[in-house]
């Protein structure tokens, strides 16, 4: 692959590499600094935050709990005490505000693994989707985790969940958990393009459902400027979410990317050389206002 | 609807059904595997002890969210989290008494740290914790069972004289010494594991195990006569007949006292049988 046909090449040429990777870098900083804050304790003895992504205690007072684990626990037959429930409600409220799958792209450590896998897949020039999964597969797996929890009276999914496994492994000792991480990496490289995060992971399904009505959204507000370069489709981990907004396919002609599957990773904003995409709230359905304003200012 | 679109519709339906069936089968198999793995993994190895206040094992698997906050707040680094590929349910807390036992902190920080109630917040006195139960499992190697005075397990027990006592028994080998038998009392033992840690043998003779493993259970209908007698203040079997011993003439038996008592019988100088008289004299000498 030559640099000129790489997605975002135009953007890099016009705005510079840094601008074309602005949000990506911010995401990496977010993912790594959250892990870093957790690691400060065991590595340096600075206990800013304790625990892991399943439940954590920040500054000795703020408990945050993963609502998906809480849901599994509920299905397994345990009603948690108020500390955990409050923690889960805070997390729930946060992601309903900023977008459910912000968890996937800004927090989840597996995202770094699967992004790396996708990068390698491109470098190895592996074409196509590879193994295809029905769009519904993830939802089936999500339902299965809850059913297994209720049948075995155990939070069974957490036995193999690579998301919590990686965090727990880094913070408390890995065991052979790295095998699961490696398996997902290889799966995404050789078997199925973005197979894990986009098709199978039930954590992503949960947060996607949570985020289907979330406030913060990416909008294709300046879609009139789109020159069909397809770069956004190439970099997007869930390309199907862009089309309805960009190509005016919804009944209300809404430029917002409305699917809960959108992770708000903002790679589309990074690579688009026409400034089509931007962050906004779900209440802002203005179309091309940017342009109109610009035209008013510079006639 | 035209014929072709009908055909397309049929194909779509067929496609839909086969796709759904494929996914359902795949996911169900995955779920079956996961369920079986979770069942298999939920059998706790016998030397892994849960922290104080941990719910019963079947409830614990549904309540513990594997966050490790109890591990972080344990001041003695006693607790560990089960690792993937290990014996203990992945991500759940446990300790191995022989490595680092529970120091039985009075403020029980591990229980306070638990956000979910997997460690029961109602446990406010660490002496009420029932993490496991110590059992003097090997009498063949325990030094006190050999008549020696090791009793380190007894001395180190935080609930000495309640959870472990030394019970005296006659040492028949020496004939003039006592065995000091360390005896664990399940109504007081918290299962902290300090006795197992302290056992001087290369492999501990006293071990802490989950209570389910260490404790027997007597049948509900069993009654111990002497206890019932004490409770009732009298024998429950009426009348309490005094035992009649069928003894030779001139011999008495004092149960629990002097034992066999032979009265001095005036020897008959010459009985009917001279040989008998001789034997009797010889025995008395």
CSV table of C-alpha atoms in Angstrom, one decimal, chain B residues 62 116-118 127 221 253 266 274:
chain,number,residue,atom,x,y,z
B,62,UNK,CA,-23.1,-14.5,41.1
B,116,UNK,CA,-21.4,-5.7,45.7
B,117,UNK,CA,-22.0,-7.5,49.0
B,118,UNK,CA,-20.2,-10.6,47.9
B,127,UNK,CA,-14.4,-13.5,65.3
B,221,UNK,CA,-32.2,-37.6,65.0
B,253,UNK,CA,-17.1,-54.3,91.5
B,266,UNK,CA,-11.3,-67.2,105.6
B,274,UNK,CA,-6.9,-80.2,98.4
